[in-house]
mmCIF file of C-alpha atoms in Angstrom:
data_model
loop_
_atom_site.group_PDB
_atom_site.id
_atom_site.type_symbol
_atom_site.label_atom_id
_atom_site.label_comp_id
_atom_site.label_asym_id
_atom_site.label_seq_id
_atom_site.Cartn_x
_atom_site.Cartn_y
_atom_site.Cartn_z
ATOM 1 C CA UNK A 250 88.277 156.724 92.753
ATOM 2 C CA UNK A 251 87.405 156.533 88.826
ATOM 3 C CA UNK A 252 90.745 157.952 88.240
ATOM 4 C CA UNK A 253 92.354 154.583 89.983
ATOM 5 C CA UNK A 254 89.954 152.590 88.420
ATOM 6 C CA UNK A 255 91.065 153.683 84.785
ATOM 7 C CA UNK A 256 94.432 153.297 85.938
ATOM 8 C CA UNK A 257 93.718 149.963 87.155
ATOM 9 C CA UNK A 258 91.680 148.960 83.525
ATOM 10 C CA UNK A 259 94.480 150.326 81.569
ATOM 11 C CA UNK A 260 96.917 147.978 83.324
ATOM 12 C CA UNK A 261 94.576 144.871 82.992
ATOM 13 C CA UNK A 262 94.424 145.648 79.030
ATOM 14 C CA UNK A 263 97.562 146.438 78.576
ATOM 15 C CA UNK A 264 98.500 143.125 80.074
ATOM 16 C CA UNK A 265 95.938 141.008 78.084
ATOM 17 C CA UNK A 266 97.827 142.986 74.625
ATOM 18 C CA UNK A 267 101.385 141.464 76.263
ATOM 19 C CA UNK A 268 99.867 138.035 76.599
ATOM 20 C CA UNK A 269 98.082 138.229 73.036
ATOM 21 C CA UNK A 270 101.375 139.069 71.738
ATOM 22 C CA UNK A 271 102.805 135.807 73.560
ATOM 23 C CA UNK A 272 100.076 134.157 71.289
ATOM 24 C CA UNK A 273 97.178 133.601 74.523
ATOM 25 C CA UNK A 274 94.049 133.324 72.917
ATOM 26 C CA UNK A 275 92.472 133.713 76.264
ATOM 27 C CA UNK A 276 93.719 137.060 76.787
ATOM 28 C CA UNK A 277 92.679 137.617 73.150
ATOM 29 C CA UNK A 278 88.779 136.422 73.778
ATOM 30 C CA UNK A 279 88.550 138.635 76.648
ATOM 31 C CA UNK A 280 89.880 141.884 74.719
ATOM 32 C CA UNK A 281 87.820 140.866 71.718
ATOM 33 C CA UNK A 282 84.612 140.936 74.234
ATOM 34 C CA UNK A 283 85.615 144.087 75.696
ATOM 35 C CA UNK A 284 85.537 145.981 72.696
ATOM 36 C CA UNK A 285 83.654 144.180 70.013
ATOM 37 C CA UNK A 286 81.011 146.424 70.190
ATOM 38 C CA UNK A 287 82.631 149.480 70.323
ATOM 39 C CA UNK A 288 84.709 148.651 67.245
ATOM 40 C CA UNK A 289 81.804 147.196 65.361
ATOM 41 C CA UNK A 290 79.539 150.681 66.636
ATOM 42 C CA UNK A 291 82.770 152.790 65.146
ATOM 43 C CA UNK A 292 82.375 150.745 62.276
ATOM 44 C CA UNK A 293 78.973 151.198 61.183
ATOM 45 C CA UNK A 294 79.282 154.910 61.611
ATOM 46 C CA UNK A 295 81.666 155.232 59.148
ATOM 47 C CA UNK A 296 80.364 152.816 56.365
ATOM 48 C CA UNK A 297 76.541 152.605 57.471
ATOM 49 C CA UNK A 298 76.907 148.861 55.481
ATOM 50 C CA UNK A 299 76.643 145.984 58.188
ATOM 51 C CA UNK A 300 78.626 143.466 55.625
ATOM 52 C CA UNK A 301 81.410 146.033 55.613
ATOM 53 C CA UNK A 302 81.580 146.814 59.322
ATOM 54 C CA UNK A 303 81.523 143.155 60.085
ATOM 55 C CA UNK A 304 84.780 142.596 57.729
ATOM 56 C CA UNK A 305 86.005 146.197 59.499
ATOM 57 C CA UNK A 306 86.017 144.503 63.087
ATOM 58 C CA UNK A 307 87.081 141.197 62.102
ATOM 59 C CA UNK A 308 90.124 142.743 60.511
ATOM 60 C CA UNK A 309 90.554 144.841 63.399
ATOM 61 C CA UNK A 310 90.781 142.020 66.184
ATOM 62 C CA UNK A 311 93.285 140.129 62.907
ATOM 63 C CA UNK A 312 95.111 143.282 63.316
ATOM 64 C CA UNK A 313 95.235 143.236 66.985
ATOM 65 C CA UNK A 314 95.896 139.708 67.490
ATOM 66 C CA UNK A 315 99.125 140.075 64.611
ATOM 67 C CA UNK A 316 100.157 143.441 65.921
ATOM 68 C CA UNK A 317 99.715 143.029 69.744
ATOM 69 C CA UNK A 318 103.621 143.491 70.710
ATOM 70 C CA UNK A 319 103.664 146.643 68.438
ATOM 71 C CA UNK A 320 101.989 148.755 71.555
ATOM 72 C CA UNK A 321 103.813 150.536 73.492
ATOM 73 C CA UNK A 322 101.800 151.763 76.159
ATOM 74 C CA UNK A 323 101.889 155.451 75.271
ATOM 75 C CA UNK A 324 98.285 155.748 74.800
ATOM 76 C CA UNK A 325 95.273 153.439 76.100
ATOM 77 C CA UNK A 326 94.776 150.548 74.761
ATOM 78 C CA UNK A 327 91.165 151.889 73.833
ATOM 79 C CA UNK A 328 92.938 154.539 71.832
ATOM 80 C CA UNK A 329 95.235 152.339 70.145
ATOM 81 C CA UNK A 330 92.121 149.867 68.955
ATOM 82 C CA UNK A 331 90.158 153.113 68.347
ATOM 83 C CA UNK A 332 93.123 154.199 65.958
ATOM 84 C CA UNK A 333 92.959 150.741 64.500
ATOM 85 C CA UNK A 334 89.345 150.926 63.521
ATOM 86 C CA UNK A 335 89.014 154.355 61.950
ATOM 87 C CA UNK A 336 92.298 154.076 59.822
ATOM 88 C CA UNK A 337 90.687 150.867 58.516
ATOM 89 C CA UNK A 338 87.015 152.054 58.173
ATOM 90 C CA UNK A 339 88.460 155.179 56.754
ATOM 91 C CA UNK A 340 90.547 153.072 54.242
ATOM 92 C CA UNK A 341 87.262 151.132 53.343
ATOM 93 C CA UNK A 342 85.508 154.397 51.967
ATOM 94 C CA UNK A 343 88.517 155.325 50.111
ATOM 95 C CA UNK A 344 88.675 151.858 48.336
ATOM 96 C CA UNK A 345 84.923 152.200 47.959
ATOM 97 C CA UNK A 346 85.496 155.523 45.802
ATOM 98 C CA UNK A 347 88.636 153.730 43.805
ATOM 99 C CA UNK A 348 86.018 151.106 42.489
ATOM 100 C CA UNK A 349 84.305 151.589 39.492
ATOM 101 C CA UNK A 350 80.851 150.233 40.480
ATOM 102 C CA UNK A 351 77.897 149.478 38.138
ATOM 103 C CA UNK A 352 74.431 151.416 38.780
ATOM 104 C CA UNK A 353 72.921 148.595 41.321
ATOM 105 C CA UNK A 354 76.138 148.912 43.081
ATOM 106 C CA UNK A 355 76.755 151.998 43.708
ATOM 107 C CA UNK A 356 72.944 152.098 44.446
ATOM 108 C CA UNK A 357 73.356 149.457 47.333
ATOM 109 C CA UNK A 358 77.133 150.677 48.767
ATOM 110 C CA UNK A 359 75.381 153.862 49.108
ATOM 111 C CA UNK A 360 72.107 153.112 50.952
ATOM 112 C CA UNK A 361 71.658 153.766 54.468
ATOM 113 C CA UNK A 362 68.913 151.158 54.838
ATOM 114 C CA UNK A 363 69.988 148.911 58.234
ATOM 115 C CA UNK A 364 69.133 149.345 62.062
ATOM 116 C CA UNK A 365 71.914 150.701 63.642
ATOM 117 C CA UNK A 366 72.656 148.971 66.921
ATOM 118 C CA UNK A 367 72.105 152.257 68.877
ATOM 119 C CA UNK A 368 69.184 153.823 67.879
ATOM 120 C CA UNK A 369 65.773 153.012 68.867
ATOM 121 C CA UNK A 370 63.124 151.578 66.133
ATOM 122 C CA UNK A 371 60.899 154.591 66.700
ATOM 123 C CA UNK A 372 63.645 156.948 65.740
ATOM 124 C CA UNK A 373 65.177 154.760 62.466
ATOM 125 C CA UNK A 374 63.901 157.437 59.619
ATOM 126 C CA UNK A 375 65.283 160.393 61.764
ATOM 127 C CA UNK A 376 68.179 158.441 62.160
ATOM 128 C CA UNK A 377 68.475 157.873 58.404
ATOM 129 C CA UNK A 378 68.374 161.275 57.645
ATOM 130 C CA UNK A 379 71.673 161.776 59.982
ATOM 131 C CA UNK A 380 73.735 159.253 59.145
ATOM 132 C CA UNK A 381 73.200 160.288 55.633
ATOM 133 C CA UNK A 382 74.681 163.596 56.515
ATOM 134 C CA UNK A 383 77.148 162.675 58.586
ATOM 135 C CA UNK A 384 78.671 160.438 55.748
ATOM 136 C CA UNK A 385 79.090 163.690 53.217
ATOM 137 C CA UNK A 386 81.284 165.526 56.383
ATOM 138 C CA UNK A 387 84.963 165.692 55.682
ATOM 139 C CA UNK A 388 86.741 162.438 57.260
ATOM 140 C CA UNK A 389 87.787 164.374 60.331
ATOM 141 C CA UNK A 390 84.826 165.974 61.087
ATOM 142 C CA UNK A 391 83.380 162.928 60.966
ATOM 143 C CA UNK A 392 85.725 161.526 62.882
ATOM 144 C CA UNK A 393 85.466 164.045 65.737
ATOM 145 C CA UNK A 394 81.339 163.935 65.690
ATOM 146 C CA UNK A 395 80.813 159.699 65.463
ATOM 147 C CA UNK A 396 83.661 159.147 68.588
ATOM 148 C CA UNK A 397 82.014 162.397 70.234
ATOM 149 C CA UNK A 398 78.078 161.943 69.741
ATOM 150 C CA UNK A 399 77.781 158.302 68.072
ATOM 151 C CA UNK A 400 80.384 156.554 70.404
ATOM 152 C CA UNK A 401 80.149 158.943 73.542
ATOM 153 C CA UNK A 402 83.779 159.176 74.564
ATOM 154 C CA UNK A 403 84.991 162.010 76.085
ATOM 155 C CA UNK A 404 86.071 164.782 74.166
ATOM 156 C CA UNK A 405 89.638 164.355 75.643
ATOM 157 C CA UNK A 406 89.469 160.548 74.461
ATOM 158 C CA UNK A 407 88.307 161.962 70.929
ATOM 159 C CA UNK A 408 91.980 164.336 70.435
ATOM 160 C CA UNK A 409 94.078 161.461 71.715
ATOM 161 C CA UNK A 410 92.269 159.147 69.178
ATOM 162 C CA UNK A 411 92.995 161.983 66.498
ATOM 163 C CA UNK A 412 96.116 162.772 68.202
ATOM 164 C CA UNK A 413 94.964 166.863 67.847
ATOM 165 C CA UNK A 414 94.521 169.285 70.425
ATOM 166 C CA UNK A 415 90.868 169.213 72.470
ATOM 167 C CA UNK A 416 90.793 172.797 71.215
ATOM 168 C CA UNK A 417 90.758 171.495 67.689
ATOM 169 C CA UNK A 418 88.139 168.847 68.664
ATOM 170 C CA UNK A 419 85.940 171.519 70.295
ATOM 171 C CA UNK A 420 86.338 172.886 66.725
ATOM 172 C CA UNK A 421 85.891 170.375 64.504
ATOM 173 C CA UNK A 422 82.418 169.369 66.329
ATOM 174 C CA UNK A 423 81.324 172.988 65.854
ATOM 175 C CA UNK A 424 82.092 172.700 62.086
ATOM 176 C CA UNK A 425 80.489 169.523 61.885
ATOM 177 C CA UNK A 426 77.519 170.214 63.482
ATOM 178 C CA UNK A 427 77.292 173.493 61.638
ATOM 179 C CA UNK A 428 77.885 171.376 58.177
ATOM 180 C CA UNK A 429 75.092 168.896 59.866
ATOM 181 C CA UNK A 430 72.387 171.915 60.513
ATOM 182 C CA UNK A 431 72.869 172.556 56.805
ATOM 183 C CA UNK A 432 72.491 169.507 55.255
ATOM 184 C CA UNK A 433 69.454 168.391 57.422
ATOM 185 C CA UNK A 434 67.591 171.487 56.569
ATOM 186 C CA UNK A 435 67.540 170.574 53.378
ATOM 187 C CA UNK A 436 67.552 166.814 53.136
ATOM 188 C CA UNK A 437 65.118 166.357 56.400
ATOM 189 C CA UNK A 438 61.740 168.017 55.215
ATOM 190 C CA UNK A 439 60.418 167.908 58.495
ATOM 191 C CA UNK A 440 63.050 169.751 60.117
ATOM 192 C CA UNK A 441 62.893 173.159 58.645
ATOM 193 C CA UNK A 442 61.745 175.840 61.317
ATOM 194 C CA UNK A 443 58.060 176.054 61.009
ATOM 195 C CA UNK A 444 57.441 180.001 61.116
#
């Protein structure tokens, strides 16, 4: 049953993408609902800067809406928009490095001080501590743990995303949460084994 039911969602979404391309804006409203969130969510992960995640998915629907008869239906359409949003969120911490920033700037690009959509109020300083670690993890570690653990797709969703192997997935996680263990130790004072 869930297997027809994805087939059935990928064919509904891959026909909204045909009618976008034909310039529908109705089709387009309903994709953007679908997966405004998710984008935006993606978003965040990567730049933990709500100004620069809002750009992120605006650009990202842009791209959709301009690029819409460039899919070919190899993937699922959640892969392809997936695709979409790390390249560019990806490409946003890259220009953010490129800049030469002044000492308030660099200050602000690099504070993790916002509520991010999924995580309770009660849990916002833990949070902090995590997000601040998951941002020094090499772009596809991170990669592999915000889809895996931040976004909750399956792992198998995660390598077609990447386009790697769910082997390399399973490892990449393990590195990253290894990398994670690390940095929390000695960043989160609280979370050092009490002996």
């Amino acid at each position: 049953m869930q297997q027809r039911l994805t087939i059935i969602c990928k064919h509904i979404e891959t026909r909204l993408l045909k009618k976008i391309a034909q310039g529908n804006h109705r089709a387009f409203h309903r994709l953007y609902v679908l997966y405004k969130d998710k984008v935006y969510h993606t978003a965040i992960g990567y730049l933990q800067n709500i100004e620069e995640a809002e750009e992120i998915t605006q650009d990202v629907f842009l791209t959709i809406y301009n690029k819409a008869e460039t899919f070919r239906g190899k993937s699922k359409v959640s892969t392809w928009i997936y695709r979409i949003t790390i390249n560019k969120a990806l490409n946003q911490l890259e220009k953010r490095k490129r800049l030469p920033l002044s000492g308030s700037e660099i200050q602000e690009s690099h504070s993790v001080d916002f509520n991010h959509p999924g995580i309770q109020l009660e849990n916002q300083e833990k949070a902090w501590f995590l997000l601040t670690a998951i941002d020094k993890l090499p772009a596809n570690q991170k990669t592999a743990f915000i889809l895996s653990y931040i976004e909750g797709l399956p792992r198998h969703e995660v390598g077609n995303i990447m386009g790697v192997t769910l082997k390399s997935i399973e490892g990449l996680l393990q590195r990253a949460k290894s990398q994670l263990r690390k940095q929390l130790i000695s960043i989160y004072p609280e979370g050092k084994s009490k002996k």
